[in-house]
mmCIF file of C-alpha atoms in Angstrom:
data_model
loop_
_atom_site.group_PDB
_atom_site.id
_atom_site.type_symbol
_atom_site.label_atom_id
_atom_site.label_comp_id
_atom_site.label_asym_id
_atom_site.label_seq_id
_atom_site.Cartn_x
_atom_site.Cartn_y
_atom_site.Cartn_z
ATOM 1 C CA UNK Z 1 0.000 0.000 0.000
ATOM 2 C CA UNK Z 2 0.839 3.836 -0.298
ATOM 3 C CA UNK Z 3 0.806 7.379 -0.127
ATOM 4 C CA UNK Z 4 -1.367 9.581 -1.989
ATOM 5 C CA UNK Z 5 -0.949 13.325 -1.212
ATOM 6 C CA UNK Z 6 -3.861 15.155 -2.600
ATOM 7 C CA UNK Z 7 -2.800 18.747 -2.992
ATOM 8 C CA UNK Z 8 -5.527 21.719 -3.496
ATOM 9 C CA UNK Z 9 -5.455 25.887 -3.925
ATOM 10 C CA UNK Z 10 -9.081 26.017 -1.937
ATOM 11 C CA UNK Z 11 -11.392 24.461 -0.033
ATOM 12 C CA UNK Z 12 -14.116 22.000 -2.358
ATOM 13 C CA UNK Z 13 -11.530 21.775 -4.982
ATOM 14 C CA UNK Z 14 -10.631 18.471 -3.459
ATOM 15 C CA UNK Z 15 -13.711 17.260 -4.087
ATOM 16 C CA UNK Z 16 -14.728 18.458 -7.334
ATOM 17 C CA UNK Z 17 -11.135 18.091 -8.638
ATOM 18 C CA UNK Z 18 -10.321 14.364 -7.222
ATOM 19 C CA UNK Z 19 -12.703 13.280 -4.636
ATOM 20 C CA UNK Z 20 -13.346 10.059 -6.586
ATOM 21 C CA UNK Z 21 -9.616 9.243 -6.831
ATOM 22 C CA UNK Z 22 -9.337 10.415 -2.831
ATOM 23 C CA UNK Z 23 -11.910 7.683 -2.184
ATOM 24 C CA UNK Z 24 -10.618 4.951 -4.256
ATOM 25 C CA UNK Z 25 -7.581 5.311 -2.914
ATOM 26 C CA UNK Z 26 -8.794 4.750 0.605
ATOM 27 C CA UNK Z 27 -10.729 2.245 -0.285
ATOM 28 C CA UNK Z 28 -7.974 0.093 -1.757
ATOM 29 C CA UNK Z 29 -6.358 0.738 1.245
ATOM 30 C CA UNK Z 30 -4.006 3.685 0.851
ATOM 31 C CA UNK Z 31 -2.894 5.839 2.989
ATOM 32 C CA UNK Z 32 -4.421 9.979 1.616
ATOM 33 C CA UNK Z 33 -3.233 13.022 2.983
ATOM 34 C CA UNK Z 34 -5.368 16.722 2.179
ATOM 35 C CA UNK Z 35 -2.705 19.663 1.959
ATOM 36 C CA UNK Z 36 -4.827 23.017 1.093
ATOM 37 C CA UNK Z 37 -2.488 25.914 0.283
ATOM 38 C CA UNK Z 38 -5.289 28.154 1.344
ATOM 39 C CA UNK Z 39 -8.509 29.353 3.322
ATOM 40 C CA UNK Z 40 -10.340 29.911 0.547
ATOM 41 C CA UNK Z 41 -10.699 33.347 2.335
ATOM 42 C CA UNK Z 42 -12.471 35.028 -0.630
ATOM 43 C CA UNK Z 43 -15.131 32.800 -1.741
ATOM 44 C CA UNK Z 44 -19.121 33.227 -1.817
ATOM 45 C CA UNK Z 45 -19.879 34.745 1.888
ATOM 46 C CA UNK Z 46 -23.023 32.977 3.430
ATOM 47 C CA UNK Z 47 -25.196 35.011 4.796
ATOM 48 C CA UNK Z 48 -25.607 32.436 7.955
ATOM 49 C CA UNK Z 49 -22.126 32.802 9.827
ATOM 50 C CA UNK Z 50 -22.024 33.012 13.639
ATOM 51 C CA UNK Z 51 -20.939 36.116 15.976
ATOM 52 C CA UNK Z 52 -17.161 35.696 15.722
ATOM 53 C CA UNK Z 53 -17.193 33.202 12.423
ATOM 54 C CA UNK Z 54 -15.364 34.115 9.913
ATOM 55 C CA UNK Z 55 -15.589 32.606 6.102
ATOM 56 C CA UNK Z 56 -11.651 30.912 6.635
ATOM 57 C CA UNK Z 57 -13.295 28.779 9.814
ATOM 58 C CA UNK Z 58 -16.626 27.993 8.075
ATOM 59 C CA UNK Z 59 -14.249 26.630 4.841
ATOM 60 C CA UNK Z 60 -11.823 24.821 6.838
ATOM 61 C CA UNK Z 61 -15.219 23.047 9.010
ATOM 62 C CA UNK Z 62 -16.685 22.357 5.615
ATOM 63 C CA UNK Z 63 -13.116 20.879 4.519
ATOM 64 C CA UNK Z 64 -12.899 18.720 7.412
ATOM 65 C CA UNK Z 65 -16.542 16.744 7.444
ATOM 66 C CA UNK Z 66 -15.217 16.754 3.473
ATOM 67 C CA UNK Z 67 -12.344 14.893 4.172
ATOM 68 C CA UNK Z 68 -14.148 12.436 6.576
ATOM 69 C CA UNK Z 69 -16.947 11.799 4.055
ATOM 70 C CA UNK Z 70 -13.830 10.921 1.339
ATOM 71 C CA UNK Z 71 -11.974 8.956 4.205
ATOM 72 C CA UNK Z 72 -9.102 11.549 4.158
ATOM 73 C CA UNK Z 73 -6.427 10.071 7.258
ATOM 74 C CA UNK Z 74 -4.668 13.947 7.628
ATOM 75 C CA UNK Z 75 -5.756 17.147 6.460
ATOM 76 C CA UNK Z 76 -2.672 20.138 6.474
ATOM 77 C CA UNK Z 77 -2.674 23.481 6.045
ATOM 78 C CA UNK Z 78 0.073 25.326 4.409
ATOM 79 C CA UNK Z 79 -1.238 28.526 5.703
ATOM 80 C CA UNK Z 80 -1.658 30.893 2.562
ATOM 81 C CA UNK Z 81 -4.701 33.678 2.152
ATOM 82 C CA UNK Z 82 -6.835 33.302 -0.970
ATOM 83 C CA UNK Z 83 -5.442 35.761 -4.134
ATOM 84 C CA UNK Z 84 -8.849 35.974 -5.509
ATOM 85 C CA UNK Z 85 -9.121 35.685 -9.482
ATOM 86 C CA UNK Z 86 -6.665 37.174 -11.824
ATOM 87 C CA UNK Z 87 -6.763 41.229 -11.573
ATOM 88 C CA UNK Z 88 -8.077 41.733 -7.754
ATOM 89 C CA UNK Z 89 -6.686 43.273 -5.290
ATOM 90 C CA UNK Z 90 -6.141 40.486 -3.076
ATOM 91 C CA UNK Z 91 -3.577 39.388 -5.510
ATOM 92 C CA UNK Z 92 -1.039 41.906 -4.240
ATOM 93 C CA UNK Z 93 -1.910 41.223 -0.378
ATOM 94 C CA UNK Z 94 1.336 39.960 2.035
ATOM 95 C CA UNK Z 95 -0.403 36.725 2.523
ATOM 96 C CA UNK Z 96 -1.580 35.502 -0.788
ATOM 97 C CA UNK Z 97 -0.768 32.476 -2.043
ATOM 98 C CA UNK Z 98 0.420 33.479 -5.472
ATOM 99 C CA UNK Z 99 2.616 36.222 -3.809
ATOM 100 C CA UNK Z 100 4.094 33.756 -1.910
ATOM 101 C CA UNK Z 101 7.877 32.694 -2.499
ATOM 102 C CA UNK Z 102 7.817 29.350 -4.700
ATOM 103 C CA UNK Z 103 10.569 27.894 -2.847
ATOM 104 C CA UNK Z 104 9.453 28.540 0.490
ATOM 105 C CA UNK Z 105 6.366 27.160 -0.039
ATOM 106 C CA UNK Z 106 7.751 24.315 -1.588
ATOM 107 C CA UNK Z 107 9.893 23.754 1.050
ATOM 108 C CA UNK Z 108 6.526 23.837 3.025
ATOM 109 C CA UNK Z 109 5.209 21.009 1.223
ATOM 110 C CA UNK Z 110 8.211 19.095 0.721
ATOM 111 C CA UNK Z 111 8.734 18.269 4.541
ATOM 112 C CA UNK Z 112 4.896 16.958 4.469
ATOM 113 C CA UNK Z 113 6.032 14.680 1.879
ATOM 114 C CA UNK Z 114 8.837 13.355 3.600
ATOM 115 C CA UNK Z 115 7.219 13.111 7.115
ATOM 116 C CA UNK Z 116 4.626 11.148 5.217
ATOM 117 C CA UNK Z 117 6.604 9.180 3.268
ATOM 118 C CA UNK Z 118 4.417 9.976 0.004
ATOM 119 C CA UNK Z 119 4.653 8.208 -2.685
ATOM 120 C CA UNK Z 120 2.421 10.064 -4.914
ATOM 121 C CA UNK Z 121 1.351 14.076 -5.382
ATOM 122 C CA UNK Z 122 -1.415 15.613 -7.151
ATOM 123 C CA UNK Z 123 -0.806 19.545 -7.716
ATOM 124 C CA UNK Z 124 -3.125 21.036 -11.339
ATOM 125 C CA UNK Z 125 -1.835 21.654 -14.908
ATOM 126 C CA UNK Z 126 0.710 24.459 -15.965
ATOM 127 C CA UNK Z 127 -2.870 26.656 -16.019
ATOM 128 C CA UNK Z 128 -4.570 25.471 -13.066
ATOM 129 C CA UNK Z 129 -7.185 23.608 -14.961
ATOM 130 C CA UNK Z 130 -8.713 27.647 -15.761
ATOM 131 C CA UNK Z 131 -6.269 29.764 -15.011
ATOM 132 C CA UNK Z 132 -7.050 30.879 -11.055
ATOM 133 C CA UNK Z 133 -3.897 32.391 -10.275
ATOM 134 C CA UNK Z 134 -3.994 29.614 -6.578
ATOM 135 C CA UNK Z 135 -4.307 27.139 -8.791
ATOM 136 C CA UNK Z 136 -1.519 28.083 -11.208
ATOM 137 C CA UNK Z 137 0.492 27.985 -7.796
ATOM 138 C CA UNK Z 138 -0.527 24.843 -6.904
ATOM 139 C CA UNK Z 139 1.046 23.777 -10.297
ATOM 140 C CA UNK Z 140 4.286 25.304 -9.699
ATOM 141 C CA UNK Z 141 4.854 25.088 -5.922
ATOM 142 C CA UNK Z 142 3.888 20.972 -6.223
ATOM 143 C CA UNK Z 143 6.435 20.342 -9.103
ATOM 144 C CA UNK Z 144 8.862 22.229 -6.825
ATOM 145 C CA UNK Z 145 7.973 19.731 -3.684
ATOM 146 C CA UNK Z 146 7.868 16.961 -5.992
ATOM 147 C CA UNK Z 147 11.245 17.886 -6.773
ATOM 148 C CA UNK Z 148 12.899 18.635 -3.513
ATOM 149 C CA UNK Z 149 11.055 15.425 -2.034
ATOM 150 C CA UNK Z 150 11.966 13.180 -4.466
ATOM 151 C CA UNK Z 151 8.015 12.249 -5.020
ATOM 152 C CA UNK Z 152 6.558 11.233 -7.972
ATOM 153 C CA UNK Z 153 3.543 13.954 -9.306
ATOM 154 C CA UNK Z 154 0.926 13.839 -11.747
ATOM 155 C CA UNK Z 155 -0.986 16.429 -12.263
ATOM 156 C CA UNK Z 156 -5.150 16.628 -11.919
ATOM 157 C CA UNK Z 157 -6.657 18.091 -14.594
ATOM 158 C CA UNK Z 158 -9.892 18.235 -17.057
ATOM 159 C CA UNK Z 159 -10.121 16.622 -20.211
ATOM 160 C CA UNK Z 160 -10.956 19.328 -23.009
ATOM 161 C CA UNK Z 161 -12.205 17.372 -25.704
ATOM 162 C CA UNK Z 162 -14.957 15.394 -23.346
ATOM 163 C CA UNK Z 163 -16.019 18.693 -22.045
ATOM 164 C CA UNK Z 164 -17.256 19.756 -25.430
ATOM 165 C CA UNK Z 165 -19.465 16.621 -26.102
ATOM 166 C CA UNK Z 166 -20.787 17.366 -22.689
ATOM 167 C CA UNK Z 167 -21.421 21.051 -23.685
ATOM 168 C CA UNK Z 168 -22.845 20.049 -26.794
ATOM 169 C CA UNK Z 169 -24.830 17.742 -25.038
ATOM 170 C CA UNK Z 170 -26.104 20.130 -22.868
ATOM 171 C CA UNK Z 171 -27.288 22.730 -25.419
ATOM 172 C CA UNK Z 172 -28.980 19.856 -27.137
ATOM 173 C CA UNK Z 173 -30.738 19.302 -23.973
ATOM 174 C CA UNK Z 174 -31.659 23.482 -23.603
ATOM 175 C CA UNK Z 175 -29.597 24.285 -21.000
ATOM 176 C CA UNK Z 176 -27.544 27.150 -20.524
ATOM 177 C CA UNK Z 177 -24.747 27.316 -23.299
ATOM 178 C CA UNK Z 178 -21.087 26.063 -22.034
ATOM 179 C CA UNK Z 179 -18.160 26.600 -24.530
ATOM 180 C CA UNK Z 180 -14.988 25.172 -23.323
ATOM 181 C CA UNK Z 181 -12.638 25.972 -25.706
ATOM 182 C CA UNK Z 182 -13.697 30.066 -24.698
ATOM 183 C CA UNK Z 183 -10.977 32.144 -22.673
ATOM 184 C CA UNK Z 184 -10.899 30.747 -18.916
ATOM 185 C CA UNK Z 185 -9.396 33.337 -16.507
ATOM 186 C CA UNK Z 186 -6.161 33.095 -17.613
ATOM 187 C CA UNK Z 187 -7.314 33.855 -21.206
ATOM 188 C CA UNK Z 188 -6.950 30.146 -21.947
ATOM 189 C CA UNK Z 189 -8.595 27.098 -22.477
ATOM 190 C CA UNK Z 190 -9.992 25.115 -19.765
ATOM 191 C CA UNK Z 191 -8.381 21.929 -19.028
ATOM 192 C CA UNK Z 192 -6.788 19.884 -21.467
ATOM 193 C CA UNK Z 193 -6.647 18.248 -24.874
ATOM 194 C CA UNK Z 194 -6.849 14.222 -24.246
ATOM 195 C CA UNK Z 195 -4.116 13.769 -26.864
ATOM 196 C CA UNK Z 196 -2.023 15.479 -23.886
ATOM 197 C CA UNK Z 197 -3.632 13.874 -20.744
ATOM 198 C CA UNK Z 198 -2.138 10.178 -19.455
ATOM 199 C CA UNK Z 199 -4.810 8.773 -17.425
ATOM 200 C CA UNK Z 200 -8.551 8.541 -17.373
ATOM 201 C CA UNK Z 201 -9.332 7.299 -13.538
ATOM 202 C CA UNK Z 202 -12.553 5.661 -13.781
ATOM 203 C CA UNK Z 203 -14.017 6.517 -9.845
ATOM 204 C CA UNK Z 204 -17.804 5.769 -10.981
ATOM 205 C CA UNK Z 205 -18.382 3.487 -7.818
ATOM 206 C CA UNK Z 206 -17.477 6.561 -6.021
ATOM 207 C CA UNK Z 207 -19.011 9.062 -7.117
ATOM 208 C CA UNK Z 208 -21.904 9.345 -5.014
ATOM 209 C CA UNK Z 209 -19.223 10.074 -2.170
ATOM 210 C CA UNK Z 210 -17.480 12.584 -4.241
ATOM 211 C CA UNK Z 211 -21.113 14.227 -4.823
ATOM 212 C CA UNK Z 212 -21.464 13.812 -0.842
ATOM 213 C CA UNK Z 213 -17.897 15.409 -0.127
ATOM 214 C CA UNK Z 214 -18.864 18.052 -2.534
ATOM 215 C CA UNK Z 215 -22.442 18.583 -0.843
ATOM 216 C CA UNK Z 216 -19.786 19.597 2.116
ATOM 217 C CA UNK Z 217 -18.914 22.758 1.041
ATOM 218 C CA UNK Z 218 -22.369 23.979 2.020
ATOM 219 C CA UNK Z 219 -21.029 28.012 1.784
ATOM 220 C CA UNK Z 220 -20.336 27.760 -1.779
ATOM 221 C CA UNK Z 221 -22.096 24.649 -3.111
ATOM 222 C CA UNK Z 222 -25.712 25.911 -2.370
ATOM 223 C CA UNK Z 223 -29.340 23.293 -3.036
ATOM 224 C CA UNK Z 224 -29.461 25.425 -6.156
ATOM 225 C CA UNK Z 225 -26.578 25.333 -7.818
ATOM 226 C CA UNK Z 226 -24.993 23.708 -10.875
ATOM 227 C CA UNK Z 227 -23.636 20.625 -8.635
ATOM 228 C CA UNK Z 228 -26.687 19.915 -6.868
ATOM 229 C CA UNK Z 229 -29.293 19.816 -9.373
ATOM 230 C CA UNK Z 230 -28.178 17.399 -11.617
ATOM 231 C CA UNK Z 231 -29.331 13.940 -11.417
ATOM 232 C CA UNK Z 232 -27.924 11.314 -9.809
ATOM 233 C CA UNK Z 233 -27.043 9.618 -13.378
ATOM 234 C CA UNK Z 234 -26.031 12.452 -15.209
ATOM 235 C CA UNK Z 235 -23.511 13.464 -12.387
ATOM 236 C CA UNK Z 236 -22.008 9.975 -12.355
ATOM 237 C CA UNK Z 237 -21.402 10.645 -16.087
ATOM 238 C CA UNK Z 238 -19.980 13.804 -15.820
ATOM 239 C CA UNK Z 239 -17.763 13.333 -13.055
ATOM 240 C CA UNK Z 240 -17.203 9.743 -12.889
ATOM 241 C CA UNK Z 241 -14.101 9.830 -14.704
ATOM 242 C CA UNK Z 242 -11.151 12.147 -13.147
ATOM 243 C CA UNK Z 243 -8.535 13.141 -15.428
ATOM 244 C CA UNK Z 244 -4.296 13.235 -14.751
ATOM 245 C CA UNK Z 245 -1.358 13.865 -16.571
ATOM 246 C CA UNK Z 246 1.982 12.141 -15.788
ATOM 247 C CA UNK Z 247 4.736 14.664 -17.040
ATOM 248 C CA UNK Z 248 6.692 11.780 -17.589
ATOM 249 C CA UNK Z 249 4.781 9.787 -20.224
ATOM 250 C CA UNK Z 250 2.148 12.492 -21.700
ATOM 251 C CA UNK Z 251 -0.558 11.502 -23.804
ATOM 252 C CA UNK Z 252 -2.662 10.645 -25.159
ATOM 253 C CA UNK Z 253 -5.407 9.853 -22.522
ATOM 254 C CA UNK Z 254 -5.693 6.029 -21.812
ATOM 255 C CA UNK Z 255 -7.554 3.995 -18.666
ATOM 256 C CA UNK Z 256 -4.979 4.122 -16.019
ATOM 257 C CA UNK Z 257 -4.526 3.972 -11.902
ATOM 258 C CA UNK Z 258 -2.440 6.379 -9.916
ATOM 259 C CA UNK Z 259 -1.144 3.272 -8.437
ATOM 260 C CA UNK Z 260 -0.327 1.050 -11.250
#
């Protein structure tokens, strides 16, 4: 058995990213650590927060009954402040993550891949998946750790090409209009060709706990949003498949196991 470190720019990107790989993982009896770079300190505000709450506790609660729904054995924090998407403010505050100094940060992440003895690390494509300047961290700052650790990292991201049958799909079926090959924030793409991507994790007898883990993040996932009112069977077909690439083999995108 191994290691899986599962690591994430914000709170419910574990889950939407790779809670179905999380949960198979535990369930074939590895061993998954949770390291979130941030607080997701500038997401959607609920209007519900106790005296004294503050957003960063109400994420990190949410994270935490996330993590026991997905079987997560250690969650970390590295201790970074949401940057907010590409252009805000926040960007430029002390604390943000994508201020923060590569190699410190790394170095952060590295010693929780030692202590752990990991034997695996997911950080997000060169973009982030759609350009959120955490998440382009995440890329960066896990190759580092990778690197320093001497750990093995493939990368989670989202396979392009099924995206647009899905969107297609979609506007077939009237709803709203999707195009993924349209500027994300970055001015790119979102995710990633499949003649790029290496492996095609198939987590469908999981993915009513990844739709559980997701359900989690009550502050930003709310009863009527995108997540929550799709069918049971037409979330399992969306998001039972979760998508990596191995910088050391590439493409294209075949059926494939973290732990092969």
């Amino acid at each position: 058995m191994g290691t899986l470190v599962c690591f994430h720019a914000h709170p419910d990107d574990e889950s939407i990213a790779t809670g179905g790989t999380i949960a198979r993982a535990v369930a074939e009896g590895h061993r998954v650590v949770l390291v979130m770079a941030t607080g997701g300190e500038y997401g959607e505000t609920p209007a519900d927060l106790a005296a004294g709450e503050t957003l960063r506790d109400r994420r990190r609660a949410e994270t935490e009954r996330s993590a026991a729904v997905l079987g997560v054995h250690r969650v970390a924090w590295l201790g970074y402040h949401d940057s907010g998407m590409t252009g805000w403010e926040q960007n430029s505050l002390p604390d943000s993550f994508i201020g923060a100094d590569v190699e410190e940060a790394a170095t952060r992440l590295a010693e929780i891949l030692r202590t752990e003895h990991a034997d695996v690390l997911t950080a997000y494509d060169w973009h982030g998946n759609y350009g959120h300047p955490d998440h382009i961290q995440v890329h960066r700052v896990g190759m580092r750790a990778a690197e320093m650790a001497g750990v093995r990292v493939v990368q989670a991201t989202m396979n392009r090409d099924a995206m647009r049958v899905m969107a297609q799909q979609a506007k077939e079926a009237g709803a709203d209009e999707f195009d993924p090959d349209g500027p994300a924030d970055d001015g790119n793409p979102m995710g990633t060709p499949a003649a790029d991507i290496t492996y095609a994790v198939d987590v469908t007898p999981w993915v009513l706990q990844k739709r559980e883990s997701i359900r989690c993040h009550a502050s930003q996932i709310t009863d009527s949003g995108f997540f929550s009112q799709m069918p049971d069977d037409v979330f399992a077909f969306a998001f039972g498949t979760e998508y990596f690439i191995d910088p050391a083999q590439g493409g294209p995108v075949r059926p494939g196991w973290l732990f092969e």
